[in-house]
Short mmCIF file of C-alpha atoms in Angstrom, two decimals:
data_model
loop_
_atom_site.label_atom_id
_atom_site.label_comp_id
_atom_site.label_asym_id
_atom_site.label_seq_id
_atom_site.Cartn_x
_atom_site.Cartn_y
_atom_site.Cartn_z
CA MET A 1 -39.20 -31.72 -18.06
CA ILE A 2 -37.74 -30.53 -14.79
CA ILE A 3 -34.83 -32.96 -15.12
CA GLN A 4 -34.10 -31.72 -18.65
CA GLY A 5 -34.15 -28.12 -17.42
CA THR A 6 -31.79 -28.99 -14.60
CA GLU A 7 -29.44 -30.76 -17.00
CA SER A 8 -29.45 -27.71 -19.28
CA LEU A 9 -28.57 -25.41 -16.38
CA THR A 10 -25.86 -27.80 -15.21
CA THR A 11 -24.41 -27.91 -18.71
CA LEU A 12 -24.48 -24.12 -18.87
CA LEU A 13 -22.70 -23.84 -15.52
CA HIS A 14 -20.13 -26.35 -16.69
CA ILE A 15 -19.47 -24.34 -19.86
CA ILE A 16 -19.14 -21.11 -17.87
CA SER A 17 -16.82 -22.79 -15.38
CA GLU A 18 -14.61 -24.23 -18.12
CA SER A 19 -14.45 -20.90 -19.95
CA LEU A 20 -13.12 -19.20 -16.80
CA LEU A 21 -9.98 -21.32 -16.55
CA THR A 22 -7.98 -19.53 -19.25
CA PRO A 23 -8.78 -16.00 -17.95
CA VAL A 24 -7.92 -17.13 -14.40
CA ILE A 25 -4.53 -18.44 -15.52
CA ILE A 26 -3.84 -15.26 -17.54
CA ILE A 27 -4.75 -13.04 -14.58
CA LEU A 28 -2.58 -15.13 -12.24
CA VAL A 29 0.38 -14.71 -14.58
CA ALA A 30 -0.28 -10.96 -14.66
CA PHE A 31 -0.45 -10.95 -10.85
CA VAL A 32 2.94 -12.67 -10.69
CA VAL A 33 4.45 -9.94 -12.85
CA ILE A 34 2.80 -7.21 -10.78
CA VAL A 35 3.87 -8.63 -7.43
CA LEU A 36 7.45 -9.14 -8.65
CA LEU A 37 7.58 -5.51 -9.80
CA ALA A 38 6.15 -4.46 -6.44
CA LEU A 39 8.75 -6.59 -4.68
CA GLY A 40 11.54 -4.92 -6.64
CA SER A 41 10.17 -1.50 -5.76
CA PHE A 42 9.83 -2.57 -2.13
CA ILE A 43 13.43 -3.79 -1.91
CA ASN A 44 14.68 -0.59 -3.53
CA GLU A 45 12.65 1.51 -1.10
CA LYS A 46 13.90 -0.59 1.82
CA PHE A 47 17.55 0.11 1.06
CA THR A 48 17.15 3.74 0.00
CA ARG A 49 14.93 4.93 2.86
CA LYS A 50 16.86 7.14 5.25
CA VAL A 51 14.52 7.79 8.12
CA ILE A 52 15.38 10.67 10.43
CA LYS A 53 16.95 9.39 13.65
CA SER A 54 15.30 9.87 17.01
CA ASP A 55 17.95 12.26 18.34
CA GLU A 56 17.87 14.27 15.11
CA LEU A 57 14.10 14.54 15.35
CA GLN A 58 14.32 15.69 18.96
CA GLU A 59 16.87 18.34 18.00
CA LEU A 60 14.70 19.52 15.09
CA ILE A 61 11.66 19.81 17.36
CA ARG A 62 13.66 21.73 19.97
CA ASN A 63 15.10 24.12 17.38
CA LEU A 64 11.72 24.71 15.75
CA SER A 65 10.15 25.36 19.12
CA ASN A 66 12.81 27.97 19.93
CA SER A 67 13.06 29.56 16.48
CA GLY A 68 12.23 33.23 16.29
CA SER A 69 11.02 33.70 12.72
CA VAL A 70 9.27 32.03 9.82
CA GLU A 71 12.40 32.06 7.67
CA GLU A 72 14.40 30.35 10.40
CA MET A 73 11.77 27.62 10.63
CA LYS A 74 11.93 27.07 6.87
CA VAL A 75 15.71 26.74 7.00
CA LEU A 76 15.49 24.23 9.84
CA VAL A 77 12.96 22.10 7.97
CA ASN A 78 14.87 22.22 4.68
CA ASN A 79 18.16 21.32 6.36
CA SER A 80 16.66 18.40 8.28
CA ASN A 81 16.85 14.71 7.30
CA LEU A 82 13.12 14.46 6.73
CA PHE A 83 11.85 13.08 3.43
CA GLU A 84 11.18 15.62 0.68
CA SER A 85 7.44 14.99 0.84
CA GLN A 86 7.50 15.72 4.58
CA LYS A 87 9.48 18.90 4.04
CA ASN A 88 7.05 20.07 1.37
CA ASP A 89 4.06 19.50 3.65
CA LEU A 90 5.68 21.33 6.55
CA ILE A 91 6.78 24.25 4.37
CA LYS A 92 3.18 24.60 3.17
CA ILE A 93 2.09 24.96 6.79
CA ILE A 94 4.81 27.50 7.55
CA ASN A 95 3.97 29.52 4.42
CA ASN A 96 0.45 30.00 5.76
CA TYR A 97 1.68 31.79 8.87
CA ASP A 98 -0.48 34.81 8.00
CA ILE A 99 -3.83 33.05 8.46
CA LYS A 100 -5.65 32.55 11.75
CA SER A 101 -4.49 29.79 14.07
CA GLY A 102 -7.71 27.77 13.69
CA ALA A 103 -7.54 27.89 9.92
CA ARG A 104 -3.85 27.00 10.02
CA LYS A 105 -4.57 23.93 12.12
CA ALA A 106 -7.37 22.89 9.75
CA LEU A 107 -5.02 23.32 6.80
CA ALA A 108 -2.39 21.17 8.49
CA SER A 109 -4.97 18.45 9.08
CA LYS A 110 -6.00 18.57 5.43
CA ILE A 111 -2.39 18.35 4.25
CA LEU A 112 -1.76 15.32 6.46
CA GLU A 113 -4.97 13.67 5.24
CA GLU A 114 -3.84 14.10 1.64
CA GLU A 115 -0.47 12.56 2.50
CA GLU A 116 -2.22 9.63 4.17
CA THR A 117 -4.36 9.15 1.06
CA LYS A 118 -1.20 8.98 -1.05
CA PHE A 119 0.17 6.25 1.20
CA ILE A 120 -3.08 4.30 1.02
CA LYS A 121 -2.96 4.44 -2.78
CA LYS A 122 0.63 3.16 -2.74
CA THR A 123 -0.44 0.04 -0.84
CA SER A 124 -3.85 -0.43 -2.46
CA LEU A 125 -2.57 -2.63 -5.30
CA THR A 126 -0.81 -5.10 -3.02
CA ASP A 127 -3.82 -5.02 -0.68
CA ILE A 128 -5.95 -6.16 -3.61
CA LEU A 129 -3.49 -8.93 -4.46
CA ILE A 130 -3.60 -10.22 -0.87
CA ARG A 131 -7.24 -11.19 -1.34
CA THR A 132 -7.62 -11.84 -5.06
CA GLY A 133 -4.43 -13.90 -5.46
CA PRO A 134 -5.55 -16.83 -3.26
CA VAL A 135 -9.13 -16.57 -4.56
CA LEU A 136 -7.98 -16.95 -8.17
CA GLY A 137 -5.65 -19.73 -7.07
CA LEU A 138 -8.65 -21.53 -5.58
CA LEU A 139 -10.62 -21.03 -8.79
CA GLY A 140 -7.71 -22.41 -10.78
CA THR A 141 -7.73 -25.40 -8.44
CA LEU A 142 -11.42 -26.22 -8.60
CA ILE A 143 -12.17 -25.58 -12.28
CA PRO A 144 -9.93 -28.32 -13.78
CA LEU A 145 -10.87 -30.84 -11.09
CA GLY A 146 -14.35 -31.29 -12.58
CA PRO A 147 -13.18 -32.64 -15.94
CA GLY A 148 -10.33 -34.44 -14.19
CA LEU A 149 -12.66 -36.39 -11.93
CA SER A 150 -14.98 -37.09 -14.83
CA SER A 151 -12.09 -38.58 -16.80
CA LEU A 152 -11.25 -40.76 -13.81
CA GLY A 153 -14.61 -42.47 -14.24
CA THR A 154 -13.64 -43.43 -17.79
CA GLY A 155 -10.16 -44.55 -16.78
CA ASP A 156 -8.40 -41.60 -18.46
CA ILE A 157 -5.58 -41.15 -15.96
CA ASN A 158 -3.59 -38.76 -18.18
CA THR A 159 -6.38 -36.17 -18.25
CA LEU A 160 -6.73 -36.42 -14.47
CA ALA A 161 -2.99 -35.97 -14.02
CA GLN A 162 -2.98 -32.85 -16.21
CA ALA A 163 -5.94 -31.43 -14.29
CA LEU A 164 -4.18 -32.03 -10.98
CA ILE A 165 -1.01 -30.34 -12.24
CA VAL A 166 -2.97 -27.24 -13.25
CA ALA A 167 -4.83 -27.29 -9.94
CA PHE A 168 -1.66 -27.46 -7.84
CA ASP A 169 0.19 -24.89 -9.95
CA THR A 170 -2.57 -22.30 -9.71
CA THR A 171 -2.89 -22.87 -5.97
CA VAL A 172 0.82 -22.35 -5.38
CA VAL A 173 0.91 -19.24 -7.56
CA GLY A 174 -2.21 -17.72 -5.99
CA VAL A 175 -1.04 -18.28 -2.43
CA GLY A 176 2.48 -17.12 -3.28
CA VAL A 177 1.17 -13.88 -4.79
CA GLY A 178 -0.99 -13.24 -1.73
CA ALA A 179 1.88 -13.95 0.68
CA LEU A 180 4.34 -11.66 -1.08
CA ALA A 181 1.74 -8.91 -1.38
CA TYR A 182 0.96 -9.22 2.34
CA VAL A 183 4.61 -8.79 3.34
CA ILE A 184 5.01 -5.76 1.06
CA SER A 185 1.83 -4.08 2.29
CA LYS A 186 2.57 -4.85 5.94
CA TYR A 187 6.02 -3.29 5.98
CA ARG A 188 5.04 -0.32 3.85
CA LYS A 189 2.12 0.50 6.13
CA ILE A 190 4.47 0.43 9.13
CA TRP A 191 6.86 2.79 7.35
CA TYR A 192 4.17 5.18 6.20
CA GLU A 193 2.39 5.29 9.55
CA ASP A 194 5.70 6.20 11.18
CA ASP A 195 6.31 8.89 8.55
CA LEU A 196 2.84 10.36 9.12
CA ALA A 197 3.35 10.35 12.89
CA THR A 198 6.65 12.20 12.47
CA THR A 199 5.12 14.78 10.13
CA ASP A 200 2.18 15.26 12.47
CA THR A 201 4.47 15.80 15.47
CA VAL A 202 6.65 18.36 13.69
CA ALA A 203 3.56 20.10 12.28
CA GLU A 204 2.12 20.52 15.77
CA VAL A 205 5.40 22.06 16.97
CA ILE A 206 5.40 24.47 14.02
CA ILE A 207 1.80 25.53 14.64
CA GLU A 208 2.48 26.00 18.34
CA ASN A 209 5.52 28.14 17.64
CA LEU A 210 3.66 30.25 15.05
CA ASN A 211 1.00 30.87 17.65
CA LYS A 212 3.68 31.81 20.17
CA LEU A 213 5.18 34.27 17.68
CA ASN A 214 1.71 35.84 17.38
CA TYR A 215 1.24 34.96 13.70
#
């Protein structure tokens, strides 16, 4: 009785395992499309990014620190080589010159947190692919090996060969997806962390100068 129950459970597990192969392959194909689109976006971003140079940033900080009015600070920010998103965040801080210094600093922190959240969302998809790609590749490797090894016992070499082909293909695709996603996420995080650090530095200079101007 116990043996029959165990056989039934084993058969059920086998059916479930076999039924997962097609969805795994479909998802892996979808992952390939997604990671290729992400790679295209990454390459485009790589060659279109124009990060503000160190000497330009130093000059901007010096000019902001010595500026004598809110309007002058806005002009300096808008005329700088910062990204548009950075300019928008800094202008928001400047536009709130009429609130207390503590509230202004809290607002700046909130604005920077929102910008960081945007960056996290931009890398979240590739972060997911880093882990799920190889996992699905492993599933695609193990699932067909069961029937393949079973066929080996009956001398059916063709079925085993087909199972091994599927196993190797899914492994390569899964690992490849994970590797590409890792490279994309890694470089983007470096870029975005640098952007946030730049925005944070300029924001601190702006807040300090607003305090100095008694706003």
